[in-house]
Amino acid sequence: GAGVSQSPSNKVTEKGKDVELRCDPISGHTALYWYRQSLGQGLEFLIYFQGNSAPDKSGLPSDRFSAERTGGSVSTLTIQRTQQEDSAVYLCASSRNGFQETQYFGPGTRLLVL
Amino acid sequence: AQSVTQPDIHITVSEGASLELRCNYSYGATPYLFWYVQSPGQGLQLLLKYFSGDTLVQGIKGFEAEFKRSQSSFNLRKPSVHWSDAAEYFCAVGAGNYQLIWGAGTKLIIKP
């Protein structure tokens, strides 16, 4: 079946602009994660959605970052007033239910802020 | 606080040679342990995971890992590497909630 998809695959933007990154999880997966991967770094947790529960936003680095998940499926990560330090690969993953389950990752969105 | 350390940023191994990638964690209880691989141009893929039971875990692509509680380690091994194993390998720890704590990764380079 289809895996996790993300769009766009690459995004170049100017400092101060807003960007939206999209994630389509595997159908039926209730858990959805957003991570950020900077060059030479491990994955940094950003936000977690589980079913209809309130998301855990504890990993979001600033209030310029927000995310929503509509209908328990597609998720959008929004970065407002982008800064150069936001440049990274943004990864989305989904799992059937929680971290004990295998997380399936999308290919990522590579964001470059000029 | 929980943490994961992968001491080797890069490792170079000849094709056909054995491989061991190191992972050390800091966590008070028995953690959930994972190894993921990120191949060039591909998404992260689970190699194997340990939750409980036999401390030697078999994964995909001929990889195995051994949980050693006394050393707080979960090292990844493969007896004979192939050129297609060139990738970045990440160790991660699930520490009692739904979050995973990730190591910085080890980049594996295969010499022909």
mmCIF file of C-alpha atoms in Angstrom:
data_model
loop_
_atom_site.group_PDB
_atom_site.id
_atom_site.type_symbol
_atom_site.label_atom_id
_atom_site.label_comp_id
_atom_site.label_asym_id
_atom_site.label_seq_id
_atom_site.Cartn_x
_atom_site.Cartn_y
_atom_site.Cartn_z
ATOM 1 C CA GLY A 1 0.000 0.000 0.000
ATOM 2 C CA ALA A 2 0.959 3.643 -0.125
ATOM 3 C CA GLY A 3 3.501 4.921 2.343
ATOM 4 C CA VAL A 4 3.759 8.283 4.032
ATOM 5 C CA SER A 5 3.945 11.094 1.530
ATOM 6 C CA GLN A 6 5.132 14.645 2.045
ATOM 7 C CA SER A 7 4.948 17.733 -0.099
ATOM 8 C CA PRO A 8 6.703 19.655 -1.350
ATOM 9 C CA SER A 9 9.899 17.659 -1.511
ATOM 10 C CA ASN A 10 11.926 20.853 -1.622
ATOM 11 C CA LYS A 11 11.042 24.396 -0.645
ATOM 12 C CA VAL A 12 13.145 27.491 -1.016
ATOM 13 C CA THR A 13 11.799 30.620 0.617
ATOM 14 C CA GLU A 14 12.915 34.040 1.674
ATOM 15 C CA LYS A 15 13.458 35.000 5.259
ATOM 16 C CA GLY A 16 10.253 36.326 6.779
ATOM 17 C CA LYS A 17 7.872 34.399 4.544
ATOM 18 C CA ASP A 18 5.446 31.752 5.782
ATOM 19 C CA VAL A 19 5.634 28.137 4.595
ATOM 20 C CA GLU A 20 3.290 25.173 4.809
ATOM 21 C CA LEU A 21 4.495 21.598 4.736
ATOM 22 C CA ARG A 22 2.084 18.752 4.159
ATOM 23 C CA CYS A 23 2.065 15.152 5.351
ATOM 24 C CA ASP A 24 -0.233 12.356 4.226
ATOM 25 C CA PRO A 25 0.119 9.451 6.669
ATOM 26 C CA ILE A 26 -0.600 5.818 6.001
ATOM 27 C CA SER A 27 -4.317 5.205 6.019
ATOM 28 C CA GLY A 28 -5.527 3.962 9.388
ATOM 29 C CA HIS A 29 -2.508 5.144 11.331
ATOM 30 C CA THR A 30 -3.675 7.075 14.349
ATOM 31 C CA ALA A 31 -0.291 8.425 15.439
ATOM 32 C CA LEU A 32 1.514 11.123 13.466
ATOM 33 C CA TYR A 33 4.837 12.750 14.262
ATOM 34 C CA TRP A 34 6.726 15.716 12.885
ATOM 35 C CA TYR A 35 10.497 15.846 13.251
ATOM 36 C CA ARG A 36 13.200 18.219 12.142
ATOM 37 C CA GLN A 37 16.574 16.964 10.970
ATOM 38 C CA SER A 38 19.345 19.496 10.688
ATOM 39 C CA LEU A 39 22.607 18.714 8.908
ATOM 40 C CA GLY A 40 24.682 16.304 10.974
ATOM 41 C CA GLN A 41 22.074 16.074 13.692
ATOM 42 C CA GLY A 42 19.666 13.449 14.866
ATOM 43 C CA LEU A 43 15.948 13.860 14.662
ATOM 44 C CA GLU A 44 14.406 16.579 16.757
ATOM 45 C CA PHE A 45 10.851 15.887 17.854
ATOM 46 C CA LEU A 46 8.441 18.688 17.039
ATOM 47 C CA ILE A 47 4.855 17.569 17.568
ATOM 48 C CA TYR A 48 2.785 14.420 18.023
ATOM 49 C CA PHE A 49 -0.835 13.724 17.125
ATOM 50 C CA GLN A 50 -2.687 10.692 18.460
ATOM 51 C CA GLY A 51 -6.212 10.131 17.258
ATOM 52 C CA ASN A 52 -8.575 12.835 18.422
ATOM 53 C CA SER A 53 -6.511 13.750 21.473
ATOM 54 C CA ALA A 54 -4.959 17.162 21.880
ATOM 55 C CA PRO A 55 -1.545 17.163 20.190
ATOM 56 C CA ASP A 56 1.664 17.290 22.155
ATOM 57 C CA LYS A 57 3.360 20.455 20.961
ATOM 58 C CA SER A 58 6.176 20.343 23.477
ATOM 59 C CA GLY A 59 8.862 20.033 20.814
ATOM 60 C CA LEU A 60 7.926 23.068 18.763
ATOM 61 C CA PRO A 61 10.917 25.428 18.962
ATOM 62 C CA SER A 62 8.952 28.689 18.931
ATOM 63 C CA ASP A 63 5.475 30.103 18.495
ATOM 64 C CA ARG A 64 6.246 30.608 14.816
ATOM 65 C CA PHE A 65 5.706 26.869 14.417
ATOM 66 C CA SER A 66 2.258 25.328 14.412
ATOM 67 C CA ALA A 67 0.648 22.177 13.088
ATOM 68 C CA GLU A 68 -2.778 20.789 12.592
ATOM 69 C CA ARG A 69 -4.218 17.486 11.595
ATOM 70 C CA THR A 70 -7.553 17.483 9.870
ATOM 71 C CA GLY A 71 -9.953 14.573 10.188
ATOM 72 C CA GLY A 72 -7.313 12.451 11.846
ATOM 73 C CA SER A 73 -5.438 12.139 8.581
ATOM 74 C CA VAL A 74 -3.543 14.822 6.673
ATOM 75 C CA SER A 75 -1.322 17.127 8.683
ATOM 76 C CA THR A 76 0.109 20.535 7.885
ATOM 77 C CA LEU A 77 3.130 22.064 9.586
ATOM 78 C CA THR A 78 3.238 25.832 9.271
ATOM 79 C CA ILE A 79 6.270 27.987 9.899
ATOM 80 C CA GLN A 80 5.566 31.695 10.075
ATOM 81 C CA ARG A 81 8.123 34.426 9.448
ATOM 82 C CA THR A 82 10.787 31.903 8.521
ATOM 83 C CA GLN A 83 14.341 32.400 9.717
ATOM 84 C CA GLN A 84 17.553 31.010 8.262
ATOM 85 C CA GLU A 85 17.932 28.668 11.232
ATOM 86 C CA ASP A 86 14.681 26.999 10.188
ATOM 87 C CA SER A 87 16.520 25.484 7.215
ATOM 88 C CA ALA A 88 16.411 21.730 7.678
ATOM 89 C CA VAL A 89 14.682 18.587 6.504
ATOM 90 C CA TYR A 90 11.229 18.206 8.009
ATOM 91 C CA LEU A 91 10.168 14.600 8.406
ATOM 92 C CA CYS A 92 6.742 13.205 9.039
ATOM 93 C CA ALA A 93 6.104 9.724 10.387
ATOM 94 C CA SER A 94 3.008 7.738 11.221
ATOM 95 C CA SER A 95 2.378 4.609 13.216
ATOM 96 C CA ARG A 96 -0.608 2.477 14.027
ATOM 97 C CA ASN A 97 -0.691 3.586 17.645
ATOM 98 C CA GLY A 98 2.124 5.100 19.643
ATOM 99 C CA PHE A 99 5.884 4.764 19.580
ATOM 100 C CA GLN A 100 5.993 1.050 20.341
ATOM 101 C CA GLU A 101 4.665 0.560 16.875
ATOM 102 C CA THR A 102 6.994 0.965 13.955
ATOM 103 C CA GLN A 103 7.135 4.517 12.700
ATOM 104 C CA TYR A 104 6.925 4.845 8.934
ATOM 105 C CA PHE A 105 8.661 7.904 7.618
ATOM 106 C CA GLY A 106 7.969 10.048 4.631
ATOM 107 C CA PRO A 107 10.770 11.225 2.346
ATOM 108 C CA GLY A 108 10.858 14.626 4.013
ATOM 109 C CA THR A 109 10.634 18.221 2.896
ATOM 110 C CA ARG A 110 13.958 19.979 2.502
ATOM 111 C CA LEU A 111 13.452 23.622 3.499
ATOM 112 C CA LEU A 112 15.975 26.290 2.636
ATOM 113 C CA VAL A 113 15.456 29.792 3.966
ATOM 114 C CA LEU A 114 17.507 32.405 2.168
ATOM 115 C CA ALA B 1 17.111 13.327 31.219
ATOM 116 C CA GLN B 2 17.112 10.593 28.658
ATOM 117 C CA SER B 3 19.820 10.720 26.018
ATOM 118 C CA VAL B 4 21.272 8.622 23.236
ATOM 119 C CA THR B 5 24.897 8.691 22.173
ATOM 120 C CA GLN B 6 26.299 7.358 18.950
ATOM 121 C CA PRO B 7 30.018 7.935 19.444
ATOM 122 C CA ASP B 8 31.041 7.429 15.830
ATOM 123 C CA ILE B 9 30.021 10.102 13.351
ATOM 124 C CA HIS B 10 31.527 8.177 10.439
ATOM 125 C CA ILE B 11 32.651 4.586 10.052
ATOM 126 C CA THR B 12 34.437 3.179 7.006
ATOM 127 C CA VAL B 13 34.332 -0.564 6.415
ATOM 128 C CA SER B 14 35.503 -2.698 3.531
ATOM 129 C CA GLU B 15 32.864 -4.607 1.649
ATOM 130 C CA GLY B 16 32.568 -8.074 3.140
ATOM 131 C CA ALA B 17 33.975 -7.048 6.491
ATOM 132 C CA SER B 18 32.041 -7.157 9.736
ATOM 133 C CA LEU B 19 30.371 -4.111 11.207
ATOM 134 C CA GLU B 20 29.512 -2.855 14.659
ATOM 135 C CA LEU B 21 27.828 0.486 15.258
ATOM 136 C CA ARG B 22 27.720 1.696 18.822
ATOM 137 C CA CYS B 23 24.783 3.124 20.711
ATOM 138 C CA ASN B 24 24.697 4.094 24.373
ATOM 139 C CA TYR B 25 21.674 5.435 26.173
ATOM 140 C CA SER B 26 20.878 7.075 29.435
ATOM 141 C CA TYR B 27 17.601 6.052 31.020
ATOM 142 C CA GLY B 28 16.636 4.810 34.456
ATOM 143 C CA ALA B 29 14.386 1.939 33.492
ATOM 144 C CA THR B 30 14.412 -0.591 30.700
ATOM 145 C CA PRO B 31 13.999 1.416 27.545
ATOM 146 C CA TYR B 32 12.464 0.581 24.235
ATOM 147 C CA LEU B 33 15.336 0.546 21.730
ATOM 148 C CA PHE B 34 15.310 1.024 17.987
ATOM 149 C CA TRP B 35 17.698 1.152 15.067
ATOM 150 C CA TYR B 36 16.632 2.967 11.914
ATOM 151 C CA VAL B 37 18.498 3.343 8.629
ATOM 152 C CA GLN B 38 18.360 6.302 6.268
ATOM 153 C CA SER B 39 19.620 5.427 2.814
ATOM 154 C CA PRO B 40 20.468 8.160 0.318
ATOM 155 C CA GLY B 41 17.312 9.543 -1.197
ATOM 156 C CA GLN B 42 15.107 7.295 0.900
ATOM 157 C CA GLY B 43 13.101 7.700 4.039
ATOM 158 C CA LEU B 44 14.034 6.314 7.416
ATOM 159 C CA GLN B 45 13.311 2.623 7.775
ATOM 160 C CA LEU B 46 13.138 0.492 10.901
ATOM 161 C CA LEU B 47 15.892 -2.149 11.064
ATOM 162 C CA LEU B 48 14.981 -3.704 14.391
ATOM 163 C CA LYS B 49 13.632 -2.970 17.839
ATOM 164 C CA TYR B 50 13.919 -4.315 21.359
ATOM 165 C CA PHE B 51 11.203 -4.158 23.972
ATOM 166 C CA SER B 52 11.813 -7.166 26.195
ATOM 167 C CA GLY B 53 12.854 -10.802 26.152
ATOM 168 C CA ASP B 54 15.850 -12.118 24.271
ATOM 169 C CA THR B 55 18.520 -9.445 24.337
ATOM 170 C CA LEU B 56 19.801 -10.401 20.898
ATOM 171 C CA VAL B 57 17.422 -9.043 18.310
ATOM 172 C CA GLN B 58 17.375 -9.936 14.643
ATOM 173 C CA GLY B 59 16.338 -7.378 12.093
ATOM 174 C CA ILE B 60 16.002 -6.905 8.394
ATOM 175 C CA LYS B 61 18.843 -6.956 5.880
ATOM 176 C CA GLY B 62 20.927 -9.305 8.033
ATOM 177 C CA PHE B 63 21.382 -6.890 10.926
ATOM 178 C CA GLU B 64 21.244 -7.782 14.593
ATOM 179 C CA ALA B 65 21.616 -5.836 17.806
ATOM 180 C CA GLU B 66 22.328 -6.803 21.376
ATOM 181 C CA PHE B 67 20.903 -5.079 24.416
ATOM 182 C CA LYS B 68 23.396 -4.978 27.279
ATOM 183 C CA ARG B 69 21.809 -3.495 30.362
ATOM 184 C CA SER B 70 25.068 -3.386 32.330
ATOM 185 C CA GLN B 71 26.663 -1.246 29.629
ATOM 186 C CA SER B 72 23.544 0.729 28.687
ATOM 187 C CA SER B 73 24.284 -0.214 25.118
ATOM 188 C CA PHE B 74 22.407 -1.439 22.076
ATOM 189 C CA ASN B 75 25.066 -1.986 19.428
ATOM 190 C CA LEU B 76 24.157 -2.873 15.868
ATOM 191 C CA ARG B 77 26.107 -5.599 14.066
ATOM 192 C CA LYS B 78 26.324 -7.241 10.698
ATOM 193 C CA PRO B 79 28.762 -10.064 9.900
ATOM 194 C CA SER B 80 29.457 -9.039 6.310
ATOM 195 C CA VAL B 81 28.532 -5.672 4.847
ATOM 196 C CA HIS B 82 27.453 -5.026 1.289
ATOM 197 C CA TRP B 83 27.910 -1.836 -0.700
ATOM 198 C CA SER B 84 24.162 -1.289 -0.450
ATOM 199 C CA ASP B 85 24.516 -0.931 3.324
ATOM 200 C CA ALA B 86 26.104 2.489 2.878
ATOM 201 C CA ALA B 87 23.702 4.771 4.700
ATOM 202 C CA GLU B 88 23.198 6.667 7.910
ATOM 203 C CA TYR B 89 22.144 4.680 10.944
ATOM 204 C CA PHE B 90 20.192 6.085 13.855
ATOM 205 C CA CYS B 91 19.678 4.629 17.293
ATOM 206 C CA ALA B 92 16.594 5.750 19.213
ATOM 207 C CA VAL B 93 15.202 5.204 22.677
ATOM 208 C CA GLY B 94 11.571 5.207 23.710
ATOM 209 C CA ALA B 95 11.547 6.394 27.254
ATOM 210 C CA GLY B 96 8.191 5.614 28.755
ATOM 211 C CA ASN B 97 6.059 7.956 26.721
ATOM 212 C CA TYR B 98 5.306 8.238 23.081
ATOM 213 C CA GLN B 99 8.435 10.176 22.177
ATOM 214 C CA LEU B 100 11.634 8.728 20.823
ATOM 215 C CA ILE B 101 14.990 10.224 21.743
ATOM 216 C CA TRP B 102 17.333 9.982 18.762
ATOM 217 C CA GLY B 103 21.070 9.712 18.454
ATOM 218 C CA ALA B 104 22.928 11.978 16.038
ATOM 219 C CA GLY B 105 23.521 9.122 13.623
ATOM 220 C CA THR B 106 26.508 7.214 12.265
ATOM 221 C CA LYS B 107 27.329 7.451 8.596
ATOM 222 C CA LEU B 108 28.544 4.141 7.189
ATOM 223 C CA ILE B 109 30.924 4.274 4.248
ATOM 224 C CA ILE B 110 31.744 1.079 2.365
ATOM 225 C CA LYS B 111 35.132 0.695 0.705
ATOM 226 C CA PRO B 112 35.131 -1.499 -2.401
#
